[in-house]
Every structure is written in structure tokens, then in C-alpha cells.
PDB file of C-alpha atoms in Angstrom:
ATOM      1  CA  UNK A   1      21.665 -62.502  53.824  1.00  0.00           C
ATOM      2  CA  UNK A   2      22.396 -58.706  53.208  1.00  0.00           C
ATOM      3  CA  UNK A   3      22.679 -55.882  55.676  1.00  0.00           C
ATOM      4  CA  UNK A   4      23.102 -52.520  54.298  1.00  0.00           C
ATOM      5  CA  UNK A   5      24.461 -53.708  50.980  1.00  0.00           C
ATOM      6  CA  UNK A   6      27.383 -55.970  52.889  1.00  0.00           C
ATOM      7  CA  UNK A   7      26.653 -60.358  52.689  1.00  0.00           C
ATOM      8  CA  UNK A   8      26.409 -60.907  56.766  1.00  0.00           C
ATOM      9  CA  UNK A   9      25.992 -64.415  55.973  1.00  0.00           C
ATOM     10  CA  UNK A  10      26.095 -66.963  53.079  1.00  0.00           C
ATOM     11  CA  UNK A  11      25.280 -70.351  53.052  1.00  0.00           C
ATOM     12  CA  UNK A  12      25.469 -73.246  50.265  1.00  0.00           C
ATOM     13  CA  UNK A  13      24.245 -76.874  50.323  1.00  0.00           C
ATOM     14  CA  UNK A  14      22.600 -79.406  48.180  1.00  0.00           C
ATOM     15  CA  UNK A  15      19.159 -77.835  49.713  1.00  0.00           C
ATOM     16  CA  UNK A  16      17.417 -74.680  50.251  1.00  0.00           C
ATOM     17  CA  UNK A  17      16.611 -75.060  53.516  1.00  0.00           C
ATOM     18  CA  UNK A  18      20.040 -76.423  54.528  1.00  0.00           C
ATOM     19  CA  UNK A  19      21.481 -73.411  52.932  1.00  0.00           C
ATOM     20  CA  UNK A  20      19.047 -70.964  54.741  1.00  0.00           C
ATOM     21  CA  UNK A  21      20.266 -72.577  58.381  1.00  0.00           C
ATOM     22  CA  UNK A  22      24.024 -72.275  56.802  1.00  0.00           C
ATOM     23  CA  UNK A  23      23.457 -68.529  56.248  1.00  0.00           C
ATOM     24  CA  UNK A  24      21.254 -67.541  59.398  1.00  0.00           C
ATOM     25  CA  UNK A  25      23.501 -69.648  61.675  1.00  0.00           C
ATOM     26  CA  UNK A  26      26.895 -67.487  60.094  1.00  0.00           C
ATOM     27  CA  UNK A  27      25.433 -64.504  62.059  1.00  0.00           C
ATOM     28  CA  UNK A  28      22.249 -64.791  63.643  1.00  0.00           C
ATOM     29  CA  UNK A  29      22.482 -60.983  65.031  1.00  0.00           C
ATOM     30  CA  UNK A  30      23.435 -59.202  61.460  1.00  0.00           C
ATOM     31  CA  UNK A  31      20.745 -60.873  60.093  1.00  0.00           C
ATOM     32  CA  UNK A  32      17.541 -58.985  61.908  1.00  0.00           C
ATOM     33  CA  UNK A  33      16.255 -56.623  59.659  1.00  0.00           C
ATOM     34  CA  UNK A  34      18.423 -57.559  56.966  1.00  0.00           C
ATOM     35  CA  UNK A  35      17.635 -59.021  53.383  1.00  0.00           C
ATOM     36  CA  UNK A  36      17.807 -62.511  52.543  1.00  0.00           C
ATOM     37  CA  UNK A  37      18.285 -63.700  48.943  1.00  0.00           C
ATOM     38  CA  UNK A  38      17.735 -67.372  48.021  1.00  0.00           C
ATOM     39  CA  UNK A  39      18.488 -69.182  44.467  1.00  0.00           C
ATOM     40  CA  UNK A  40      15.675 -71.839  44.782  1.00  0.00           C
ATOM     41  CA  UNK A  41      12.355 -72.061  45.257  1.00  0.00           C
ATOM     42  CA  UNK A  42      10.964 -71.424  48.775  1.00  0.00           C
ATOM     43  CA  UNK A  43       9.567 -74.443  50.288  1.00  0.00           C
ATOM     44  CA  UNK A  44       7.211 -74.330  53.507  1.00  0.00           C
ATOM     45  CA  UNK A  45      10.211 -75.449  55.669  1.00  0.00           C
ATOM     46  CA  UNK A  46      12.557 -72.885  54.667  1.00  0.00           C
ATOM     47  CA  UNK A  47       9.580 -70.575  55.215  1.00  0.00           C
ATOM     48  CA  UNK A  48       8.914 -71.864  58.254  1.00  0.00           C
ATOM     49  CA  UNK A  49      12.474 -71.239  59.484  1.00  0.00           C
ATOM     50  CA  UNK A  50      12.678 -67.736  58.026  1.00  0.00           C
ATOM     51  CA  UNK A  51       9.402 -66.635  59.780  1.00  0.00           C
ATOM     52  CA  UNK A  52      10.861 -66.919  62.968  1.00  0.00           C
ATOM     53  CA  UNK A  53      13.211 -64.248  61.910  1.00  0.00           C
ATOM     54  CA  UNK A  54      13.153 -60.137  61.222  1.00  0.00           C
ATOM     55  CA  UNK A  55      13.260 -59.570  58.034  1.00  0.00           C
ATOM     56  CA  UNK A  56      12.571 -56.363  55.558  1.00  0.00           C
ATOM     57  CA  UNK A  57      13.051 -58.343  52.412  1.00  0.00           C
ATOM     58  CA  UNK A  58      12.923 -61.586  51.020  1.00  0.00           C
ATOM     59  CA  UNK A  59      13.886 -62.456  47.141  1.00  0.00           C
ATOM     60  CA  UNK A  60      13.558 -65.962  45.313  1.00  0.00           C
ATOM     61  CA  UNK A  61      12.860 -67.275  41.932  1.00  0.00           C
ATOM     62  CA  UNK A  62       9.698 -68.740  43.176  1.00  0.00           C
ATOM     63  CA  UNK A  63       7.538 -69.444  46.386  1.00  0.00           C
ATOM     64  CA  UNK A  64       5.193 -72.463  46.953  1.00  0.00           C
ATOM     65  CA  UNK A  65       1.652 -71.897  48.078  1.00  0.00           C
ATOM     66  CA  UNK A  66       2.438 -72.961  51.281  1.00  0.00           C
ATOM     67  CA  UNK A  67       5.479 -70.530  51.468  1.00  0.00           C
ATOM     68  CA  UNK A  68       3.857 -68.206  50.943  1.00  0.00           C
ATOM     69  CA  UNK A  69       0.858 -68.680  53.756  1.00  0.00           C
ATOM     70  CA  UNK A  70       3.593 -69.097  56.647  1.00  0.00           C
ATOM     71  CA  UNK A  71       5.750 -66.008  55.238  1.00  0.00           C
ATOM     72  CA  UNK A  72       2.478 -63.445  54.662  1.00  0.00           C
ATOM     73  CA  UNK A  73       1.236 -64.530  58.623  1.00  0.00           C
ATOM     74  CA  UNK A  74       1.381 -62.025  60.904  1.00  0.00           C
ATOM     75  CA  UNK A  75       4.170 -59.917  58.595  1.00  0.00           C
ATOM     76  CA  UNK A  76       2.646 -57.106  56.898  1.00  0.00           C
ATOM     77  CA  UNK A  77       5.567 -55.277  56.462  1.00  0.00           C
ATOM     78  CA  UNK A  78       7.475 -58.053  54.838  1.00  0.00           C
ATOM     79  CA  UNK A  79       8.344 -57.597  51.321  1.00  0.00           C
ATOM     80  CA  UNK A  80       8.433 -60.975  49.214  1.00  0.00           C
ATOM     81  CA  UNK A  81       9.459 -60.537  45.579  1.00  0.00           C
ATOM     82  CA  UNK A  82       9.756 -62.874  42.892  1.00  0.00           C
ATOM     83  CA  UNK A  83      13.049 -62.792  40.698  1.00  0.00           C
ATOM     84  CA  UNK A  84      13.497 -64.897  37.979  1.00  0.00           C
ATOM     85  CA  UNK A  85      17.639 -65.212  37.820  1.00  0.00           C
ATOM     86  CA  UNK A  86      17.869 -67.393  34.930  1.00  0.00           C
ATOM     87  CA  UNK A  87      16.101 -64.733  32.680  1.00  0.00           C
ATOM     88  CA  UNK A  88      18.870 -62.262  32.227  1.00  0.00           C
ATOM     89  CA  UNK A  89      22.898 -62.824  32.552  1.00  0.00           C
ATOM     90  CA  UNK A  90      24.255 -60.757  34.757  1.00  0.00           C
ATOM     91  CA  UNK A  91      27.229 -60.357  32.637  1.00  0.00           C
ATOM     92  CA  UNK A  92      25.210 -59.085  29.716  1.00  0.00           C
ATOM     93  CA  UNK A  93      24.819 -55.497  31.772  1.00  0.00           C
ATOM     94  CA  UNK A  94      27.767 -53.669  31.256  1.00  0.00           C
ATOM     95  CA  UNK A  95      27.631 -51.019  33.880  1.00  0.00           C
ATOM     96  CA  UNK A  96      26.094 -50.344  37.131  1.00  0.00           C
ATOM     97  CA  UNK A  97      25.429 -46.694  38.218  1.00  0.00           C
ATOM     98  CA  UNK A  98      25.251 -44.978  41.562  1.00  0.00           C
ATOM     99  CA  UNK A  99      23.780 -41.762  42.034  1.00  0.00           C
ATOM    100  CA  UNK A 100      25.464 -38.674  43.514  1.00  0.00           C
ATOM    101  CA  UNK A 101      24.303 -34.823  43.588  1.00  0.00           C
ATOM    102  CA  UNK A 102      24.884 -33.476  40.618  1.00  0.00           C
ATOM    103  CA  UNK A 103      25.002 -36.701  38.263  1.00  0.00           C
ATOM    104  CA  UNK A 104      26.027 -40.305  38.344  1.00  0.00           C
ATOM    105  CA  UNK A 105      28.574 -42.562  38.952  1.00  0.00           C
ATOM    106  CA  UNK A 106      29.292 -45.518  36.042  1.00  0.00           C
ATOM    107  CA  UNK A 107      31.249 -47.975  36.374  1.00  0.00           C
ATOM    108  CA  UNK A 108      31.660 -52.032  34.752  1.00  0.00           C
ATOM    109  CA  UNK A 109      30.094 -54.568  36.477  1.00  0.00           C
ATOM    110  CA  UNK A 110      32.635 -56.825  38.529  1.00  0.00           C
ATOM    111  CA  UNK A 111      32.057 -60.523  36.196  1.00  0.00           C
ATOM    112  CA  UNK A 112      35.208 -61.377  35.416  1.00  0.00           C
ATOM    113  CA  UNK A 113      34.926 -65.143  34.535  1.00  0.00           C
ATOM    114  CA  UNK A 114      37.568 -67.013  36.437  1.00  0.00           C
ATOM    115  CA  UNK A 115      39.085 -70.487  37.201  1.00  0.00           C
ATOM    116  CA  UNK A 116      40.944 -72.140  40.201  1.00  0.00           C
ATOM    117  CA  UNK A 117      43.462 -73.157  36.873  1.00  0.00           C
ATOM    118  CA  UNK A 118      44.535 -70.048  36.172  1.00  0.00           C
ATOM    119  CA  UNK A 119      45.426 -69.056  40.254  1.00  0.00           C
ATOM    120  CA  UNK A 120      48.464 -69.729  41.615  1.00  0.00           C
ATOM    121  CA  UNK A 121      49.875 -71.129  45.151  1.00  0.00           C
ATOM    122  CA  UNK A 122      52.975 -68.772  46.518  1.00  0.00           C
ATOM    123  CA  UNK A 123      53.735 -70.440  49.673  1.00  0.00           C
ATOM    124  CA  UNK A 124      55.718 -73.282  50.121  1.00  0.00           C
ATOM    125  CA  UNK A 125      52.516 -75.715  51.541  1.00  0.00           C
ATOM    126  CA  UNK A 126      50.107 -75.976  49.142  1.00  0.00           C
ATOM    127  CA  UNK A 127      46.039 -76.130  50.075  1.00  0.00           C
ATOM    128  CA  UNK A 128      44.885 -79.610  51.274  1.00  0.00           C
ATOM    129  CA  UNK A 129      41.742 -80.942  48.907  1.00  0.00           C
ATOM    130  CA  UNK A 130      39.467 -79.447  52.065  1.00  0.00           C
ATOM    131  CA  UNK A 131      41.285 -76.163  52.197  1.00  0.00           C
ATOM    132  CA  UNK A 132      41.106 -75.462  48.459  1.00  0.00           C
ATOM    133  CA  UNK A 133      37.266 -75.876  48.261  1.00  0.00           C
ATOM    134  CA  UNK A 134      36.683 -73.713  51.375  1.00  0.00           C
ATOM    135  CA  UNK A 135      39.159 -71.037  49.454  1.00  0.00           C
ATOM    136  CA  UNK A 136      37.203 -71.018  46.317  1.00  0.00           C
ATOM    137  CA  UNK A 137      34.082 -70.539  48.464  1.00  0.00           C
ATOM    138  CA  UNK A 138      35.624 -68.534  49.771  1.00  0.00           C
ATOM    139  CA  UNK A 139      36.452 -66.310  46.667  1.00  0.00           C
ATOM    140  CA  UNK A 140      33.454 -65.968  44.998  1.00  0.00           C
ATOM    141  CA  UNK A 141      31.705 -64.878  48.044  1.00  0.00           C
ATOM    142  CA  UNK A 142      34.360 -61.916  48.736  1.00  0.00           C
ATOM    143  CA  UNK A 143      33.700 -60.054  45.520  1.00  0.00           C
ATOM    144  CA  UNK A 144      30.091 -58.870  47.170  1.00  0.00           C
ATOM    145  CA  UNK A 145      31.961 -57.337  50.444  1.00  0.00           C
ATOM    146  CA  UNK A 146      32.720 -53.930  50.256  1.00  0.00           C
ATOM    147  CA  UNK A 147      36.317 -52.731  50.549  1.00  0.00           C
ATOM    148  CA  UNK A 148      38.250 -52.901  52.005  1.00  0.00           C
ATOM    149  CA  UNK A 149      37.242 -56.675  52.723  1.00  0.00           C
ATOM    150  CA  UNK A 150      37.475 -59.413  54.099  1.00  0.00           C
ATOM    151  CA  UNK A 151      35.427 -62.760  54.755  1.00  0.00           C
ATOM    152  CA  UNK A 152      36.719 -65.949  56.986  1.00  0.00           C
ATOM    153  CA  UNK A 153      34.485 -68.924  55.670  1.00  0.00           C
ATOM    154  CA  UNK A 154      34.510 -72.742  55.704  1.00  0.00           C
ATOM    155  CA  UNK A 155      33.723 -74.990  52.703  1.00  0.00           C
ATOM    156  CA  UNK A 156      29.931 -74.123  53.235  1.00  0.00           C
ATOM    157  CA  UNK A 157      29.491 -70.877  55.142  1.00  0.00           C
ATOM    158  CA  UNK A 158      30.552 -67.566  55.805  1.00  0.00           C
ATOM    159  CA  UNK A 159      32.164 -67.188  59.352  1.00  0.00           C
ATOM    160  CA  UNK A 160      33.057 -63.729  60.034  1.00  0.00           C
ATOM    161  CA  UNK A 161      32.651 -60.440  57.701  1.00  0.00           C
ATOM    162  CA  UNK A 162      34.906 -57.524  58.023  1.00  0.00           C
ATOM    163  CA  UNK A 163      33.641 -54.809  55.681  1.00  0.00           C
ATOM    164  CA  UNK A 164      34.316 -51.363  54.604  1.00  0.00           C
ATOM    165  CA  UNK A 165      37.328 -50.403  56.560  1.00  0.00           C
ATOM    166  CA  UNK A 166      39.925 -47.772  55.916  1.00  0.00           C
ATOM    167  CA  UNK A 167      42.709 -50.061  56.144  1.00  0.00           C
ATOM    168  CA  UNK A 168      42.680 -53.678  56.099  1.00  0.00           C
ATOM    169  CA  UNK A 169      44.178 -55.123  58.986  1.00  0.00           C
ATOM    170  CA  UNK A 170      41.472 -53.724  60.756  1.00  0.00           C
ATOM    171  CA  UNK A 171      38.763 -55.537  58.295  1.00  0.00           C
ATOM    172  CA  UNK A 172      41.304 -58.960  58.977  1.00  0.00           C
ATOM    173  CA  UNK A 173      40.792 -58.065  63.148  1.00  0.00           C
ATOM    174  CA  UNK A 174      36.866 -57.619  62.807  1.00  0.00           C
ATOM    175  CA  UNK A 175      36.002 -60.861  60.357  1.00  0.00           C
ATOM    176  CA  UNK A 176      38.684 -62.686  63.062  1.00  0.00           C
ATOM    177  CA  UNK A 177      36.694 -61.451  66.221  1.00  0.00           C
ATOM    178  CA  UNK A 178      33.573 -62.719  64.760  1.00  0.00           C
ATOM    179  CA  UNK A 179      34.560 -66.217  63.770  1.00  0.00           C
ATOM    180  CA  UNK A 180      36.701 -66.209  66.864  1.00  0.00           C
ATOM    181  CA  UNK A 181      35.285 -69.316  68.333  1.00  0.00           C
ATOM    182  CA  UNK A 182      35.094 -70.965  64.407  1.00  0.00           C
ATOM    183  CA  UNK A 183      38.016 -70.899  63.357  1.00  0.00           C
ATOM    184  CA  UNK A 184      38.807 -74.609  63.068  1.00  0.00           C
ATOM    185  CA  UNK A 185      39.320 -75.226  59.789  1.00  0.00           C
ATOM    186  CA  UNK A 186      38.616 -72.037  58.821  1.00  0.00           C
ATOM    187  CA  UNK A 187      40.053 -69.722  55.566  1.00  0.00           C
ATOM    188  CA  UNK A 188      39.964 -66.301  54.675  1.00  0.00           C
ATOM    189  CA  UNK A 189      39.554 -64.400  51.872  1.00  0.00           C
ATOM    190  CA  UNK A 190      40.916 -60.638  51.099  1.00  0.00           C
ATOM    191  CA  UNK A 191      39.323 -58.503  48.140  1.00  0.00           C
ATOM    192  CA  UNK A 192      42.174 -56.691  47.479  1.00  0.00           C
ATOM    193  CA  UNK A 193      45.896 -57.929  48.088  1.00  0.00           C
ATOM    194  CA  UNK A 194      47.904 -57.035  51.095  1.00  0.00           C
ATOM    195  CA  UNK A 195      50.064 -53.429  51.392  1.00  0.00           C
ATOM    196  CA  UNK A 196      51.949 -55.349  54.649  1.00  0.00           C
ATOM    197  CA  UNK A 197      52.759 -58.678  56.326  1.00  0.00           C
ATOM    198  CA  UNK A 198      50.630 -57.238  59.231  1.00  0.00           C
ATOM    199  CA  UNK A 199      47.845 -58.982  58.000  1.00  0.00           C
ATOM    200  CA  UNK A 200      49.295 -62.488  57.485  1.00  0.00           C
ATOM    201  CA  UNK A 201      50.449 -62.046  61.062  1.00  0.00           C
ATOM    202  CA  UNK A 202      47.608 -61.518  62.182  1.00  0.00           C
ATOM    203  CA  UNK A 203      46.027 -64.000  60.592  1.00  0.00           C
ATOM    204  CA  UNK A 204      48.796 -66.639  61.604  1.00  0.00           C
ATOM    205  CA  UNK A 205      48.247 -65.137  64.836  1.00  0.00           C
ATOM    206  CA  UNK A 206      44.399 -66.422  65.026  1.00  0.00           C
ATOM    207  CA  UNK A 207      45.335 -69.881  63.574  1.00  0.00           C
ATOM    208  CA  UNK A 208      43.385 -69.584  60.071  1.00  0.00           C
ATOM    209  CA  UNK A 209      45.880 -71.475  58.175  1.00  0.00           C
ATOM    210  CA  UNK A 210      44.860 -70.818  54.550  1.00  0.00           C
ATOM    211  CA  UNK A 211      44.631 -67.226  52.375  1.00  0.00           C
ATOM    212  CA  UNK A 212      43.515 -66.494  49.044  1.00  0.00           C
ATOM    213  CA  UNK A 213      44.128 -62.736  47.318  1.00  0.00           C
ATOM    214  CA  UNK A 214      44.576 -61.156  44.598  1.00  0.00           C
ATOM    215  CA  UNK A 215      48.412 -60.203  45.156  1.00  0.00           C
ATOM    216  CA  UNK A 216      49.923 -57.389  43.271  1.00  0.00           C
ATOM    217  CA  UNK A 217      52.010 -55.715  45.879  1.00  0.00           C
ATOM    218  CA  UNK A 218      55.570 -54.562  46.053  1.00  0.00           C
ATOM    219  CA  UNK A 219      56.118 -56.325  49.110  1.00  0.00           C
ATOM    220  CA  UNK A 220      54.032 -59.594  47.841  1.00  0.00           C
ATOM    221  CA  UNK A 221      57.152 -61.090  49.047  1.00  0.00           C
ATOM    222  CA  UNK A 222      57.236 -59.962  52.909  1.00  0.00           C
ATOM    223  CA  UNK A 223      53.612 -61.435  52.925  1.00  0.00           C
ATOM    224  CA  UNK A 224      54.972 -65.084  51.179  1.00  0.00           C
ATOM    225  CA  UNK A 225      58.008 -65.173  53.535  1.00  0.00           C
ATOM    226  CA  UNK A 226      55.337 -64.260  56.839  1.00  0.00           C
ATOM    227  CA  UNK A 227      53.097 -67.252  55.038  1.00  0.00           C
ATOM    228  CA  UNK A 228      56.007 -69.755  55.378  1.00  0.00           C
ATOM    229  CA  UNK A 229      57.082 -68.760  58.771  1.00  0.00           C
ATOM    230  CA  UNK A 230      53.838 -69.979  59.809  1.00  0.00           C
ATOM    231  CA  UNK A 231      53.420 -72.646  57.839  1.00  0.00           C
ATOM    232  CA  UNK A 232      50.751 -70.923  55.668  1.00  0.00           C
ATOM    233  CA  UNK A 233      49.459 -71.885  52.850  1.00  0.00           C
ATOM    234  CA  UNK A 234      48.127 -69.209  50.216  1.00  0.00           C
ATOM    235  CA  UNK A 235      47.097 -68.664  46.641  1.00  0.00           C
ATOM    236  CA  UNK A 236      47.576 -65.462  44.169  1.00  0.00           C
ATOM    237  CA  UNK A 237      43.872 -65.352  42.075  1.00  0.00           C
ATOM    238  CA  UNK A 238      45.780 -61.782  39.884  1.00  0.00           C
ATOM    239  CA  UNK A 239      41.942 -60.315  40.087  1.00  0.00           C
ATOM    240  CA  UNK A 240      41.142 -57.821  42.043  1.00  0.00           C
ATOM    241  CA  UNK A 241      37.897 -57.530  43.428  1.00  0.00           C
ATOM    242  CA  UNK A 242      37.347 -53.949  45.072  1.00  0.00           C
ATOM    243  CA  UNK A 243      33.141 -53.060  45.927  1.00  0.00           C
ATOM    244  CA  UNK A 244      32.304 -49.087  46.598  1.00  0.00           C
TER     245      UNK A 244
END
């Protein structure tokens, strides 16, 4: 689910309709209005479930007839389009533009291919088996907030967004306050790596006991040694994922 170009929820599962509940139920209020973007085919249950909801835009690869009857009721204003995903890599379009007065902005598209092999744990704890799925969840859904971001997520869902935010203890305070009463469990995710140890102390502070970043600092090390004083774990991805 999107809301002005910013994920306010994300949701995987074995299902589509499991997914959908995943998503809606990681922010139920971000969601009105918003845009919801599914990778399977929309069966009448999901359909069902989404109707109940506010919604400008919905995109899947496909719809069933009987999808489509419950989402077309009473919604006349409700865009449904049809996207086929597996036509096109995304990866084979180089550049994505952005238009400003005067001319446009270019730049490569952000799909670097990487692997949980090639990261690497800084603190002294490593991840538990639970921890390190929910922090490569985690991961791949950060790269679509805009920075400076962060996202607090479980193994299956998003949990709290903080988005676009001039520095980024303040994005840590605002995806904290909304997972607030989630955080069991919980892991977090920063686009960009940390200037300070502010953040980890914050985050230490709201009991989220696992972080994955980029790193890249000059004080990389405050934020390991404020990681271990907690009893932290966190992992070092060395990509940088940074959305204008």
C-alpha cells in the first residue's frame, strides 16, 4: 500500500489475501485513499476485503471475474489496472526521470542485486534464525521509503514507517511511535547508515533489538559500541539505498 509515493504498509505470505490483511492491518489509517499494489491475481476474497476500504488505485497482474464485480460495486471512482510484472525486468530500465521546470532530472534505477552472503554482522550478538529473516524483510522493503528512512517490520509486515525527514533520528522516533505497541519481536531497517549513536539509542531505548544499514560512517564505531551496550545485534549490507 502506497501513500503519496511512501509504502504505508507491506505485507507477504504464501497467499494474496493473507498478504492484503498483512499490509492493511500495518496501518489501517495511511491506507485510506492510498494505492495498493498486489503481485497475484485478485481473487473475490481479497476483493471482498479491499472493498471495504478507500482506495484511489488498485494494480495487479490479473483480476478474476468475480474480483472484479465486488471491486467495480458502488466505486466509480476506483481505478483498477492490469500490470503484467513478469513482462519487463525492472532492471533492464536504466534510468528513471523526474520532471522539474526547466528540464528533467535522470538518474539510475536503485537494482542493485544483493545477497544476505555478502552482508556482514558488526556487533558482538549475531541475529537469531527469526531475527535475520525479519531483517532481510526488512531490507528489501526499505529501498522504496524515501529518505531519510526508516521502516520497523517483523518477518511478514511492515510495522511503523518513518519517511522523508531532515535528519534521521527523527524518521527512527516516528516509525518507533507507530509500531509502539508492536514492537515485540520487532527490527528496523535504516536506508542510509547512521551520522550518530543517537539513533541506536534510541532504538535500544524502544526495545527493537535488531538493525540492519548500510554503514559507511566515520563514527560506524560509536554506533557498534552503543549496539553492544545494549546487547544489539546489527548487520552492515555496504549498499546504500537513498529514494528522492
Amino acid at each position: 500500500a502506497l501513500k503519496h509515493m511512501n509504502p504505508c504498509g507491506i505485507g507477504q505470505a504464501d497467499d494474496i489475501e493473507t498478504a492484503w490483511d498483512y499490509a492493511y492491518e500495518s496501518d489501517p489509517v495511511s491506507i485510506f485513499g492510498g494505492i495498493v499494489v498486489l503481485n497475484r491475481e485478485v481473487d473475490a476474497a481479497t476483493a471482498e476485503k479491499m472493498h471495504g476500504v478507500f482506495l484511489e488505485i488498485i494494480i495487479a497482474p490479473s483480476y478474476t471475474d468475480e474480483a472484479l464485480a465486488i471491486l467495480t460495486n458502488k466505486k466509480k471512482n476506483l481505478r483498477i489496472l492490469a500490470l503484467p510484472f513478469d513482462a519487463q525486468d525492472a532492471s533492464e530500465v536504466e534510468a528513471e526521470y523526474t520532471g522539474v521546470v526547466g528540464g528533467l532530472l535522470v538518474q539510475n534505477q536503485d537494482m542493485v542485486k544483493e545477497s544476505p552472503v555478502d552482508w556482514q554482522v558488526v556487533t558482538k550478538r549475531q541475529p537469531t534464525e527469526t531475527e535475520a529473516t525479519a531483517l532481510e524483510f526488512a531490507w528489501k522493503a526499505i529501498k522504496y521509503v524515501k529518505s531519510n528512512g526508516i521502516i520497523v517490520t517483523n518477518d511478514h509486515m511492515t510495522l511503523g514507517v518513518g519517511p522523508g525527514q531532515t535528519n534521521r533520528v527523527a524518521s527512527v522516533r516516528i516509525a518507533i511511535d507507530q509500531a509502539k505497541d508492536r514492537l515485540d519481536g520487532a527490527v528496523l531497517a535504516s536506508d542510509a547508515f547512521f551520522p550518530f549513536a543517537d539513533n541506536v539509542e534510541e532504538i535500544a531505548k524502544a526495545g527493537i533489538k535488531a538493525i540492519i544499514q548500510p554503514g559507511g560512517s566515520v563514527r560506524d564505531q560509536e554506533s557498534i559500541e552503543a549496539a553492544d551496550k545494549h546487547g544489539l545485534t546489527m548487520v552492515f549490507t555496504g549498499v546504500r539505498h537513498f529514494r528522492h
